[in-house]
Coordinates of C-alpha atoms and ligand atoms in Angstrom, one line a residue:
M1 CA 8.9 -24.3 33.5
G2 CA 6.5 -21.6 34.5
M3 CA 7.7 -18.3 35.7
D4 CA 8.5 -18.0 39.4
Y5 CA 6.7 -15.2 41.2
P6 CA 7.4 -14.4 44.8
E7 CA 4.9 -15.6 47.3
N8 CA 2.5 -12.9 48.5
E9 CA 4.3 -11.1 51.2
K10 CA 2.8 -8.6 53.7
R11 CA 3.3 -5.5 51.7
S12 CA 3.7 -1.9 52.8
L13 CA 1.0 0.7 52.2
N14 CA 0.4 1.8 48.6
F15 CA 0.2 5.5 48.0
I16 CA -3.6 5.7 48.1
E17 CA -3.7 3.9 51.4
A18 CA -1.1 6.3 52.7
I19 CA -3.3 9.3 51.6
I20 CA -6.4 7.7 53.2
E21 CA -4.5 7.0 56.5
E22 CA -3.3 10.6 56.5
D23 CA -6.9 11.8 56.0
L24 CA -8.1 9.5 58.8
R25 CA -5.5 10.9 61.2
N26 CA -6.6 14.4 60.3
N27 CA -10.3 13.4 60.8
K28 CA -11.0 14.7 57.3
N29 CA -14.6 14.2 56.2
E30 CA -15.6 12.9 59.7
S31 CA -13.0 10.1 59.1
R32 CA -15.3 8.4 56.6
V33 CA -13.9 6.3 53.7
H34 CA -16.4 6.2 50.8
T35 CA -15.3 5.2 47.3
R36 CA -17.2 4.5 44.1
F37 CA -16.7 2.5 40.9
P38 CA -18.1 4.5 38.0
P39 CA -18.4 2.4 34.8
E40 CA -19.9 3.8 31.7
P41 CA -22.5 1.2 30.5
N42 CA -21.2 1.1 26.9
G43 CA -19.5 -2.3 27.0
Y44 CA -18.6 -5.3 29.2
L45 CA -16.1 -4.9 32.0
H46 CA -12.5 -6.0 31.2
I47 CA -9.6 -7.0 33.4
G48 CA -8.5 -3.3 33.7
H49 CA -11.9 -2.6 35.3
A50 CA -11.3 -5.6 37.6
K51 CA -8.2 -3.8 38.9
S52 CA -10.3 -0.7 39.6
I53 CA -13.0 -2.7 41.2
C54 CA -10.6 -4.5 43.5
L55 CA -9.0 -1.2 44.4
N56 CA -12.2 0.7 45.1
F57 CA -14.2 -2.0 46.8
G58 CA -11.0 -3.3 48.5
L59 CA -10.2 0.1 50.1
A60 CA -13.8 0.3 51.4
E61 CA -13.4 -3.1 53.0
E62 CA -10.0 -2.4 54.4
Y63 CA -11.1 0.9 56.1
N64 CA -14.6 -0.1 57.1
G65 CA -16.0 2.2 54.5
L66 CA -18.5 2.0 51.7
C67 CA -18.2 1.7 47.9
N68 CA -20.9 2.8 45.5
L69 CA -21.7 1.4 42.1
R70 CA -22.5 4.4 39.9
F71 CA -23.3 4.1 36.3
D72 CA -21.8 7.0 34.4
D73 CA -24.7 7.2 31.9
T74 CA -24.2 10.6 30.5
N75 CA -23.8 9.5 26.9
P76 CA -27.0 8.0 25.7
E77 CA -25.8 7.2 22.2
K78 CA -23.6 4.3 23.2
E79 CA -25.3 3.0 26.4
D80 CA -27.5 -0.1 26.9
T81 CA -29.2 -1.9 29.7
E82 CA -27.5 -5.2 28.6
Y83 CA -24.3 -3.6 29.7
V84 CA -25.8 -2.4 33.0
D85 CA -26.8 -6.0 33.8
S86 CA -23.5 -7.6 32.8
I87 CA -21.6 -5.0 34.9
M88 CA -23.6 -5.9 38.0
E89 CA -23.2 -9.6 37.4
D90 CA -19.4 -9.2 37.0
I91 CA -18.9 -7.2 40.2
R92 CA -21.0 -9.7 42.2
W93 CA -19.0 -12.6 40.7
L94 CA -15.7 -11.0 41.7
G95 CA -17.1 -11.1 45.2
F96 CA -17.9 -7.5 46.0
K97 CA -21.0 -5.8 47.3
W98 CA -21.9 -2.2 46.5
N99 CA -23.4 0.1 49.0
G100 CA -27.2 0.1 48.7
E101 CA -28.8 0.2 45.3
P102 CA -26.9 0.8 42.1
L103 CA -26.7 4.5 41.3
Y104 CA -26.8 6.4 38.1
A105 CA -25.3 9.8 37.1
S106 CA -28.7 10.3 35.3
D107 CA -30.4 10.4 38.7
Y108 CA -28.6 13.7 39.2
F109 CA -29.6 15.4 36.0
D110 CA -32.1 17.7 37.8
Q111 CA -29.7 18.7 40.4
L112 CA -26.9 19.3 37.9
Y113 CA -29.3 21.6 35.9
K114 CA -30.0 23.6 39.0
W115 CA -26.3 24.0 39.7
A116 CA -25.8 25.1 36.1
V117 CA -28.3 27.9 36.8
V118 CA -26.4 28.8 39.9
L119 CA -23.2 29.1 37.8
I120 CA -24.9 31.3 35.2
K121 CA -26.3 33.6 37.9
A122 CA -22.8 33.9 39.3
G123 CA -21.5 34.9 35.9
K124 CA -19.5 31.6 35.7
A125 CA -21.2 30.0 32.7
Y126 CA -22.6 31.1 29.3
V127 CA -24.4 29.8 26.3
D128 CA -22.2 29.7 23.2
D129 CA -23.9 29.6 19.8
Q130 CA -20.7 28.5 17.9
P131 CA -20.3 25.0 16.5
Q132 CA -18.1 22.7 18.6
E133 CA -15.4 22.5 15.9
L134 CA -14.9 26.2 16.1
I135 CA -14.9 26.1 19.9
S136 CA -12.1 23.5 19.8
E137 CA -10.2 25.5 17.3
Q138 CA -10.4 28.7 19.4
R139 CA -9.0 26.8 22.4
G140 CA -5.7 26.8 20.5
V141 CA -2.5 25.3 22.0
P142 CA -1.3 25.3 25.6
T143 CA 1.6 27.7 24.9
R144 CA -0.5 30.5 23.6
P145 CA -3.8 32.0 24.9
G146 CA -6.9 30.9 23.1
V147 CA -9.6 33.0 21.4
E148 CA -12.6 34.1 23.5
S149 CA -16.0 33.4 22.1
P150 CA -18.0 36.4 20.9
Y151 CA -20.8 35.1 23.2
R152 CA -18.7 34.9 26.3
N153 CA -20.0 38.1 27.8
R154 CA -23.7 37.5 27.3
G155 CA -25.9 38.8 30.1
V156 CA -27.2 36.5 32.9
E157 CA -30.8 36.8 31.8
E158 CA -30.1 35.9 28.2
N159 CA -28.0 32.9 29.3
L160 CA -30.8 31.7 31.7
D161 CA -33.4 32.1 28.9
L162 CA -31.2 30.2 26.4
L163 CA -30.3 27.4 28.7
E164 CA -34.0 26.8 29.5
R165 CA -34.9 26.8 25.8
M166 CA -32.1 24.4 25.1
K167 CA -33.6 22.1 27.8
N168 CA -37.0 22.5 26.3
G169 CA -35.9 21.3 23.0
E170 CA -36.1 24.5 21.0
F171 CA -32.7 24.0 19.3
P172 CA -31.3 21.2 17.1
N173 CA -28.3 19.1 18.0
G174 CA -25.1 21.1 18.0
A175 CA -26.8 24.5 17.8
K176 CA -25.6 25.7 21.2
V177 CA -23.6 24.5 24.2
L178 CA -23.3 25.7 27.8
R179 CA -19.7 26.5 28.8
A180 CA -18.1 27.3 32.1
K181 CA -16.5 30.7 32.1
I182 CA -13.0 30.1 33.5
D183 CA -9.8 31.1 31.7
M184 CA -9.2 31.1 27.9
A185 CA -5.5 31.7 28.6
S186 CA -4.9 28.9 31.1
P187 CA -2.0 26.5 30.2
N188 CA -4.4 23.7 31.2
M189 CA -6.6 23.3 28.1
H190 CA -9.4 21.8 30.3
L191 CA -9.8 25.2 31.9
R192 CA -10.4 27.0 28.7
D193 CA -14.1 27.4 29.1
P194 CA -15.0 23.7 29.0
I195 CA -18.4 22.6 27.7
M196 CA -20.9 21.6 30.4
Y197 CA -23.9 20.7 28.4
R198 CA -24.5 19.7 24.8
I199 CA -27.8 19.3 22.9
L200 CA -28.6 15.7 22.0
H201 CA -32.0 14.7 20.9
Q202 CA -31.6 11.1 21.9
E203 CA -33.6 8.8 24.1
H204 CA -31.8 7.7 27.2
H205 CA -32.1 4.2 28.6
R206 CA -33.3 5.5 32.0
T207 CA -34.6 9.1 31.5
G208 CA -36.3 8.3 28.2
N209 CA -37.1 11.6 26.4
K210 CA -37.1 13.8 29.4
W211 CA -33.8 15.4 28.5
C212 CA -32.3 16.6 25.2
I213 CA -29.3 18.3 26.8
Y214 CA -26.8 16.0 28.5
P215 CA -23.9 16.9 30.9
M216 CA -20.3 16.3 29.9
Y217 CA -18.2 13.9 32.0
D218 CA -16.3 16.6 33.8
W219 CA -19.5 18.5 34.8
A220 CA -21.2 15.3 36.0
H221 CA -18.5 13.4 37.7
G222 CA -17.3 15.5 40.6
Q223 CA -20.8 16.7 41.4
S224 CA -22.0 13.1 41.5
D225 CA -19.2 12.3 43.9
Y226 CA -20.3 15.2 46.0
L227 CA -23.9 14.2 46.0
E228 CA -23.0 10.7 47.1
G229 CA -20.6 11.7 49.9
I230 CA -17.7 10.2 48.2
T231 CA -14.4 10.9 50.0
H232 CA -11.8 9.5 47.7
S233 CA -12.6 9.5 44.0
I234 CA -10.1 7.2 42.4
C235 CA -9.5 7.3 38.6
T236 CA -6.8 6.5 36.1
L237 CA -3.9 8.8 35.2
E238 CA -5.3 10.4 32.1
F239 CA -7.7 12.3 34.4
E240 CA -4.8 14.0 36.3
I241 CA -5.0 16.9 33.9
H242 CA -8.8 17.1 34.6
R243 CA -8.3 17.5 38.3
P244 CA -8.1 21.3 38.4
L245 CA -11.4 21.4 36.6
Y246 CA -12.9 18.8 39.0
D247 CA -11.9 21.1 41.8
W248 CA -13.1 24.3 40.1
F249 CA -16.6 22.9 39.6
L250 CA -16.7 21.8 43.3
D251 CA -15.5 25.3 44.3
Q252 CA -18.6 26.7 42.7
I253 CA -21.0 24.6 44.7
V254 CA -19.2 23.5 47.9
E255 CA -18.7 25.8 50.9
E256 CA -15.1 26.3 51.9
G257 CA -14.0 24.2 54.8
T258 CA -16.9 21.6 54.6
Y259 CA -16.9 18.1 53.2
R260 CA -15.6 17.6 49.7
P261 CA -14.4 14.7 47.6
R262 CA -10.9 14.4 46.4
Q263 CA -9.7 13.0 43.1
I264 CA -6.7 10.6 43.2
E265 CA -5.2 9.1 40.1
F266 CA -3.4 5.8 39.6
A267 CA -1.9 3.9 36.7
R268 CA -4.3 1.9 34.6
L269 CA -3.6 -1.7 34.0
N270 CA -2.0 -2.6 30.6
L271 CA -1.5 -6.3 29.8
S272 CA 0.9 -7.7 27.3
Y273 CA -0.7 -9.6 24.3
T274 CA -4.0 -7.9 25.1
V275 CA -6.1 -5.0 23.8
M276 CA -8.2 -3.4 26.5
S277 CA -10.1 -0.5 25.0
K278 CA -13.8 -1.0 25.0
R279 CA -13.9 0.4 21.5
K280 CA -11.5 -2.3 20.2
L281 CA -13.3 -5.0 22.1
L282 CA -16.6 -4.0 20.6
E283 CA -15.0 -4.1 17.2
L284 CA -13.9 -7.7 17.8
V285 CA -17.4 -8.6 18.9
E286 CA -19.2 -6.8 16.0
S287 CA -16.9 -8.2 13.3
G288 CA -17.5 -11.7 14.5
I289 CA -13.8 -12.4 15.2
V290 CA -14.8 -13.6 18.6
N291 CA -18.2 -15.1 19.6
G292 CA -19.5 -12.3 21.8
W293 CA -18.2 -10.3 24.8
D294 CA -17.9 -13.5 26.8
D295 CA -15.8 -15.4 24.3
P296 CA -13.2 -17.2 26.4
R297 CA -10.5 -15.4 24.5
M298 CA -11.7 -11.9 25.4
P299 CA -10.0 -10.0 28.3
T300 CA -13.5 -9.3 29.7
I301 CA -14.5 -10.5 33.1
S302 CA -17.3 -12.6 31.5
G303 CA -14.8 -14.0 29.1
Y304 CA -12.4 -15.1 31.8
R305 CA -15.3 -16.5 33.8
R306 CA -16.4 -18.6 30.9
R307 CA -12.8 -19.7 30.3
G308 CA -12.6 -21.0 33.8
Y309 CA -10.8 -18.3 35.7
T310 CA -11.9 -17.9 39.4
P311 CA -12.7 -14.7 41.2
E312 CA -9.9 -15.5 43.6
S313 CA -7.3 -15.7 40.9
I314 CA -8.3 -12.3 39.5
R315 CA -8.3 -10.8 43.0
N316 CA -4.9 -12.3 43.7
F317 CA -3.6 -11.0 40.5
A318 CA -4.9 -7.5 41.3
D319 CA -3.1 -7.7 44.7
R320 CA 0.1 -8.9 43.1
I321 CA 0.4 -6.1 40.6
G322 CA -0.3 -3.4 43.2
I323 CA -1.0 0.2 42.6
A324 CA 1.4 2.5 40.8
K325 CA 1.6 6.2 39.9
R326 CA 3.3 5.6 36.6
D327 CA 2.0 3.7 33.5
N328 CA 3.5 0.3 33.0
V329 CA 2.7 -3.0 31.2
I330 CA 2.1 -6.2 33.1
D331 CA 3.1 -9.5 31.6
V332 CA -0.1 -11.5 30.9
G333 CA 1.9 -14.5 32.1
L334 CA 1.4 -13.2 35.6
L335 CA -2.4 -13.4 35.2
E336 CA -2.0 -17.0 33.9
F337 CA 0.2 -17.8 36.8
S338 CA -2.4 -16.6 39.3
V339 CA -5.1 -18.7 37.7
R340 CA -2.9 -21.8 37.7
E341 CA -2.0 -21.2 41.3
H342 CA -5.6 -21.2 42.4
L343 CA -6.8 -24.0 40.2
N344 CA -3.9 -26.1 41.4
Q345 CA -5.5 -25.9 44.9
I346 CA -9.1 -26.5 44.0
A347 CA -9.3 -28.5 40.7
P348 CA -9.8 -32.2 41.0
R349 CA -7.4 -34.2 38.8
V350 CA -9.1 -36.3 36.1
F351 CA -8.2 -38.4 33.1
A352 CA -9.1 -37.2 29.6
V353 CA -7.4 -38.3 26.4
L354 CA -7.7 -35.5 23.8
D355 CA -6.1 -37.3 20.8
P356 CA -6.7 -41.0 21.5
V357 CA -4.9 -44.0 20.2
K358 CA -6.1 -47.5 21.3
V359 CA -3.9 -49.8 23.4
V360 CA -4.7 -53.5 23.8
I361 CA -3.2 -55.2 26.8
T362 CA -2.9 -58.6 25.4
N363 CA -2.3 -60.6 28.6
Y364 CA -5.1 -58.9 30.5
P365 CA -8.2 -61.2 30.8
E366 CA -10.9 -60.4 28.3
G367 CA -14.0 -59.1 30.0
Q368 CA -12.3 -58.2 33.3
V369 CA -12.7 -54.8 34.8
E370 CA -10.9 -53.5 37.8
E371 CA -11.8 -50.3 39.7
M372 CA -8.7 -48.4 40.3
E373 CA -8.7 -46.0 43.2
I374 CA -7.3 -42.6 42.3
I375 CA -6.7 -39.6 44.6
N376 CA -8.7 -36.5 43.5
N377 CA -6.3 -33.8 44.4
P378 CA -2.9 -34.4 46.1
E379 CA -3.0 -30.7 47.1
N380 CA -6.2 -31.2 49.0
P381 CA -6.6 -34.6 50.8
E382 CA -10.1 -33.7 51.9
D383 CA -11.2 -34.1 48.3
G384 CA -10.8 -37.9 48.7
S385 CA -10.5 -40.4 45.9
R386 CA -12.6 -42.0 43.2
K387 CA -12.7 -45.2 41.2
I388 CA -11.8 -45.5 37.6
P389 CA -12.5 -48.6 35.6
F390 CA -9.5 -50.3 34.0
S391 CA -9.8 -53.0 31.3
R392 CA -8.0 -54.8 28.5
E393 CA -8.5 -51.9 26.0
I394 CA -7.6 -48.4 26.9
Y395 CA -6.8 -45.1 25.1
I396 CA -3.7 -43.1 25.6
E397 CA -2.6 -39.8 24.0
R398 CA -1.3 -40.3 20.4
N399 CA 1.7 -38.2 21.2
D400 CA 2.6 -40.4 24.2
F401 CA 3.8 -43.0 21.7
M402 CA 6.7 -42.9 19.2
E403 CA 7.8 -45.6 16.8
D404 CA 11.4 -44.7 17.1
P405 CA 11.7 -42.5 20.2
P406 CA 14.9 -40.8 21.2
K407 CA 16.5 -41.8 24.5
K408 CA 14.9 -39.1 26.6
F409 CA 11.4 -39.8 25.5
F410 CA 10.0 -41.3 28.7
R411 CA 6.8 -42.3 27.3
M412 CA 5.7 -45.3 25.2
G413 CA 7.8 -46.9 22.4
P414 CA 8.5 -50.4 21.2
G415 CA 10.0 -52.5 23.9
R416 CA 9.7 -49.8 26.5
E417 CA 7.9 -49.8 29.8
V418 CA 5.7 -47.1 31.3
R419 CA 3.4 -46.9 34.2
L420 CA -0.3 -46.3 33.6
K421 CA -1.2 -43.9 36.3
G422 CA -3.0 -45.5 39.2
A423 CA -2.9 -48.9 37.4
Y424 CA 0.0 -51.1 36.2
I425 CA 3.3 -51.0 34.4
V426 CA 2.9 -52.0 30.8
K427 CA 5.4 -52.9 28.1
C428 CA 4.9 -52.1 24.4
E429 CA 5.3 -55.3 22.4
D430 CA 3.9 -54.3 19.0
Y431 CA 1.8 -51.8 17.0
I432 CA -0.3 -51.7 13.9
K433 CA -0.4 -49.0 11.2
D434 CA -2.8 -48.3 8.4
E435 CA -1.9 -47.7 4.8
N436 CA -1.1 -44.0 5.5
G437 CA 1.3 -44.9 8.2
K438 CA -1.0 -43.8 11.0
I439 CA -0.8 -45.9 14.2
T440 CA -4.1 -47.5 14.7
E441 CA -3.4 -49.9 17.7
I442 CA -0.6 -50.5 20.1
H443 CA -0.2 -53.9 21.8
C444 CA 1.2 -54.1 25.3
T445 CA 1.6 -56.7 28.1
Y446 CA 1.1 -55.7 31.7
D447 CA 3.0 -56.9 34.8
P448 CA 0.3 -58.0 37.3
E449 CA 2.7 -57.5 40.2
T450 CA 2.9 -53.8 39.7
K451 CA -0.6 -52.6 40.6
S452 CA -0.5 -49.1 42.1
G453 CA -1.0 -49.2 45.9
G454 CA -0.1 -52.9 45.9
S455 CA 3.1 -54.6 47.1
G456 CA 4.8 -54.5 43.7
A457 CA 3.9 -50.8 43.2
G458 CA 7.4 -49.8 44.2
R459 CA 9.0 -50.9 40.9
K460 CA 10.0 -47.7 39.2
V461 CA 9.9 -46.8 35.5
K462 CA 10.6 -43.4 34.1
G463 CA 7.3 -42.5 32.4
T464 CA 3.7 -42.3 33.8
L465 CA 0.8 -41.9 31.3
H466 CA -2.8 -41.1 31.8
W467 CA -5.4 -43.3 30.1
V468 CA -9.1 -44.1 29.9
S469 CA -10.8 -47.5 29.4
V470 CA -12.3 -47.8 25.9
A471 CA -15.5 -49.5 27.0
H472 CA -16.1 -47.0 29.8
A473 CA -15.0 -43.6 28.3
F474 CA -17.4 -41.2 26.8
D475 CA -16.9 -38.6 24.0
A476 CA -16.7 -34.9 24.6
E477 CA -15.8 -31.7 22.7
V478 CA -12.7 -29.8 23.9
R479 CA -12.0 -26.2 22.9
L480 CA -8.3 -25.4 23.2
Y481 CA -8.0 -21.7 23.7
D482 CA -4.8 -19.8 23.3
R483 CA -3.9 -16.1 23.4
L484 CA -5.9 -14.0 21.0
F485 CA -2.9 -12.0 19.8
M486 CA 0.6 -13.0 18.9
D487 CA 2.1 -9.6 19.4
E488 CA 3.1 -8.2 22.8
D489 CA 1.4 -4.8 22.1
P490 CA -1.1 -5.4 19.3
A491 CA -2.5 -1.9 19.6
G492 CA 0.9 -0.2 19.8
H493 CA 1.9 -0.2 16.1
K494 CA 1.5 3.1 14.3
D495 CA 0.8 1.9 10.8
K496 CA -0.9 -1.4 11.6
D497 CA -4.3 -2.3 12.7
F498 CA -4.4 -4.4 15.9
K499 CA -6.4 -7.0 14.1
E500 CA -3.3 -7.9 12.0
F501 CA -1.8 -9.5 15.0
L502 CA -4.6 -12.0 15.7
N503 CA -3.4 -15.5 16.5
P504 CA -4.9 -17.9 13.9
E505 CA -4.6 -20.7 16.4
S506 CA -6.4 -19.0 19.3
L507 CA -9.1 -21.6 19.1
K508 CA -8.8 -25.3 18.2
V509 CA -11.9 -27.4 18.5
L510 CA -11.5 -31.2 19.2
Q511 CA -14.3 -33.7 18.9
H512 CA -14.5 -37.2 20.2
C513 CA -12.1 -36.6 23.1
K514 CA -12.2 -39.5 25.5
M515 CA -13.3 -38.7 29.1
E516 CA -13.2 -40.9 32.2
P517 CA -16.8 -41.8 33.3
S518 CA -16.9 -39.7 36.5
L519 CA -17.0 -36.6 34.3
K520 CA -20.4 -37.6 32.9
N521 CA -22.2 -35.5 35.5
A522 CA -20.1 -32.4 35.2
K523 CA -22.0 -29.1 35.1
A524 CA -21.3 -25.8 33.4
G525 CA -18.6 -24.0 35.3
D526 CA -17.1 -27.1 36.9
K527 CA -13.3 -27.0 36.9
F528 CA -10.8 -29.8 36.5
Q529 CA -7.2 -30.5 35.9
F530 CA -6.9 -32.9 33.0
Q531 CA -3.8 -34.8 34.1
R532 CA -0.7 -33.8 32.3
L533 CA -2.6 -31.4 30.0
G534 CA -3.9 -28.4 31.8
Y535 CA -6.9 -26.9 33.5
F536 CA -10.3 -27.2 31.9
C537 CA -13.8 -26.1 32.7
V538 CA -17.3 -27.1 31.5
D539 CA -18.7 -24.6 29.0
P540 CA -22.3 -23.4 29.2
D541 CA -22.8 -24.7 25.6
S542 CA -22.8 -28.2 27.1
T543 CA -25.9 -30.4 27.0
D544 CA -26.6 -33.7 28.8
N545 CA -25.4 -35.7 25.9
H546 CA -22.7 -33.4 24.7
L547 CA -20.2 -32.0 27.1
V548 CA -18.0 -29.1 26.0
F549 CA -14.8 -28.4 27.9
N550 CA -12.8 -25.1 27.6
R551 CA -9.1 -25.1 28.2
T552 CA -8.5 -22.4 30.8
V553 CA -4.7 -22.6 30.8
P554 CA -2.1 -25.3 30.1
L555 CA -0.1 -26.7 33.0
R556 CA 2.9 -24.7 32.0
D557 CA 3.6 -21.5 30.3
S558 CA 4.8 -22.4 26.8
W559 CA 4.9 -18.8 25.5
T560 CA 7.9 -17.7 27.5
K561 CA 9.8 -20.7 26.2
K562 CA 8.8 -20.0 22.6
N563 CA 10.0 -16.4 22.9
K564 CA 13.4 -17.3 24.3
Ligands
ATP601 P1 -11.9 2.0 28.2 O1 -10.7 2.9 28.1 O2 -11.5 0.5 28.2 O3 -13.0 2.2 27.2 P2 -13.1 3.5 30.3 O4 -12.1 4.2 31.1 O5 -13.8 4.3 29.2 O6 -12.4 2.2 29.7 P3 -15.2 3.3 32.2 O7 -16.4 2.5 32.1 O8 -15.3 4.8 32.1 O9 -14.2 2.8 31.1 O10 -14.3 2.9 33.5 C1 -14.8 2.7 34.8 C2 -13.7 2.8 35.7 O11 -12.7 1.8 35.5 C3 -13.0 4.1 35.7 O12 -12.8 4.6 37.0 C4 -11.7 3.8 35.0 O13 -10.7 4.7 35.4 C5 -11.4 2.4 35.4 N1 -10.6 1.7 34.3 C6 -10.9 1.6 33.0 N2 -9.9 1.0 32.4 C7 -9.0 0.7 33.3 C8 -7.7 0.0 33.3 N3 -7.2 -0.5 32.2 N4 -7.0 -0.1 34.5 C9 -7.6 0.3 35.6 N5 -8.7 1.0 35.7 C10 -9.4 1.1 34.6
MG602 MG1 -14.5 6.3 30.6

């Protein structure tokens, strides 16, 4: 059986909500709540980003506030408009709406430059001619003071002149940097004169060739928050150590006692059996191990969408896992549970036979067809019912038959009776094998008194099988997806590459699967429960004459069982 997870209960405030409510009580920042989601457009969004999106946009909804979408586009080497577009599509699909137009850190490059000049004039920043490696070396270790740069005490005029010339493109990449002048002895390494600007002669996807100096993350982020009126700047735990620098930069430009944003850190999402870093995901894409960022095996939002996950299931998952202050790993089974739970409510039940074997019902009149009425979704009576044609020749699943079944095999075997779902009870009388011992045909008789919904429907047999009529079924392709990795923590092995743990069976493609006729008109994205098999959705690769179904998730979690 699947894992049991408690029903959603009314939960108490998480620690970020507690901070916000305290701020509201104190009328801080005029009691506004304004968050932002700040992706770097250097890859597609993954399920970890979904957690951050649900948190930031969710808090804005909860407190009648606003949430900005801000592209953190300070690193032109890795960024691309393809990523910008996919990020917007994914956020919309999750069901969130950002405040106004999408924003870009690059919109603030002029203002950031002006503030850099302010810092230089205040004696708080200087141009350093040393190479970055030497600068890193001089920072030293937290337990001992670092070494001050020989350029640290340059005069204001010289610094202003050099920064301007850096901006004007007079120096090659790496020749100079602008550094904040803070404290080379601080136990917090981020305060040891951090770099604010680097020279990078590189075209930017928005600013073109206007700039050849680009701000570092720490210099750009807090000031962008400030410019946008952000009140609560929520980020993941690895930025906790950056917070003093975030505050130091704001101290230089914000007047004491006025509005200022506050950085709050929470634990990032880690999922078992999953790699989440964009660098590793890009490697999977570029090496062709998966078929693009939206491959249904990828932990990207676009991958989950293509696989058949719903926005609701991802939002419910984010709700369930909650917000923590300490790093942890969430069982990927919980995500799968959340998608099953939602699909169970919304997915119509249909008949599809993936590995067919033919059954002839020898006492059923040749040429006769009966339309069997089948309920679409017992969880949702409003979905009504549909008719499925039944005839003398049907397909069942090959593994629903055994020549010599054990007692507890409640499916088809010689002399045994089963119910064909929504139709009749049949009894297996005989079967035919080819020269290789493969079963090619099964012969049954049916009991006309046992039609489902009729007066004889009450007779009970142990097994119920799904089926489709040979003459009425059509062929489709089915892609059976499974977890991409076989190891719980593929990226967590010191001497092994994460790609060593790929699951060789993460994709199995089946052709000539037999589908009930009502599926003929299914459209890309439509979701179904294939009875007794799992949840499936129509892949965008489908054409009118060739439907492709992706397995979203099997009906039950087989991984927990395997591992026990
Ligand atoms: P990665 O480490 O996967 O490359 P990133 O942190 O570099 O991701 P960004 O585009 O900078 O990616 O992230 C945008 C926002 O999403 C940031 O606020 C970041 O903290 C958050 N975020 C990224 N990964 C996770 C995660 N696993 N769980 C929760 N939030 C995350
Ligand atoms: Mg980042």
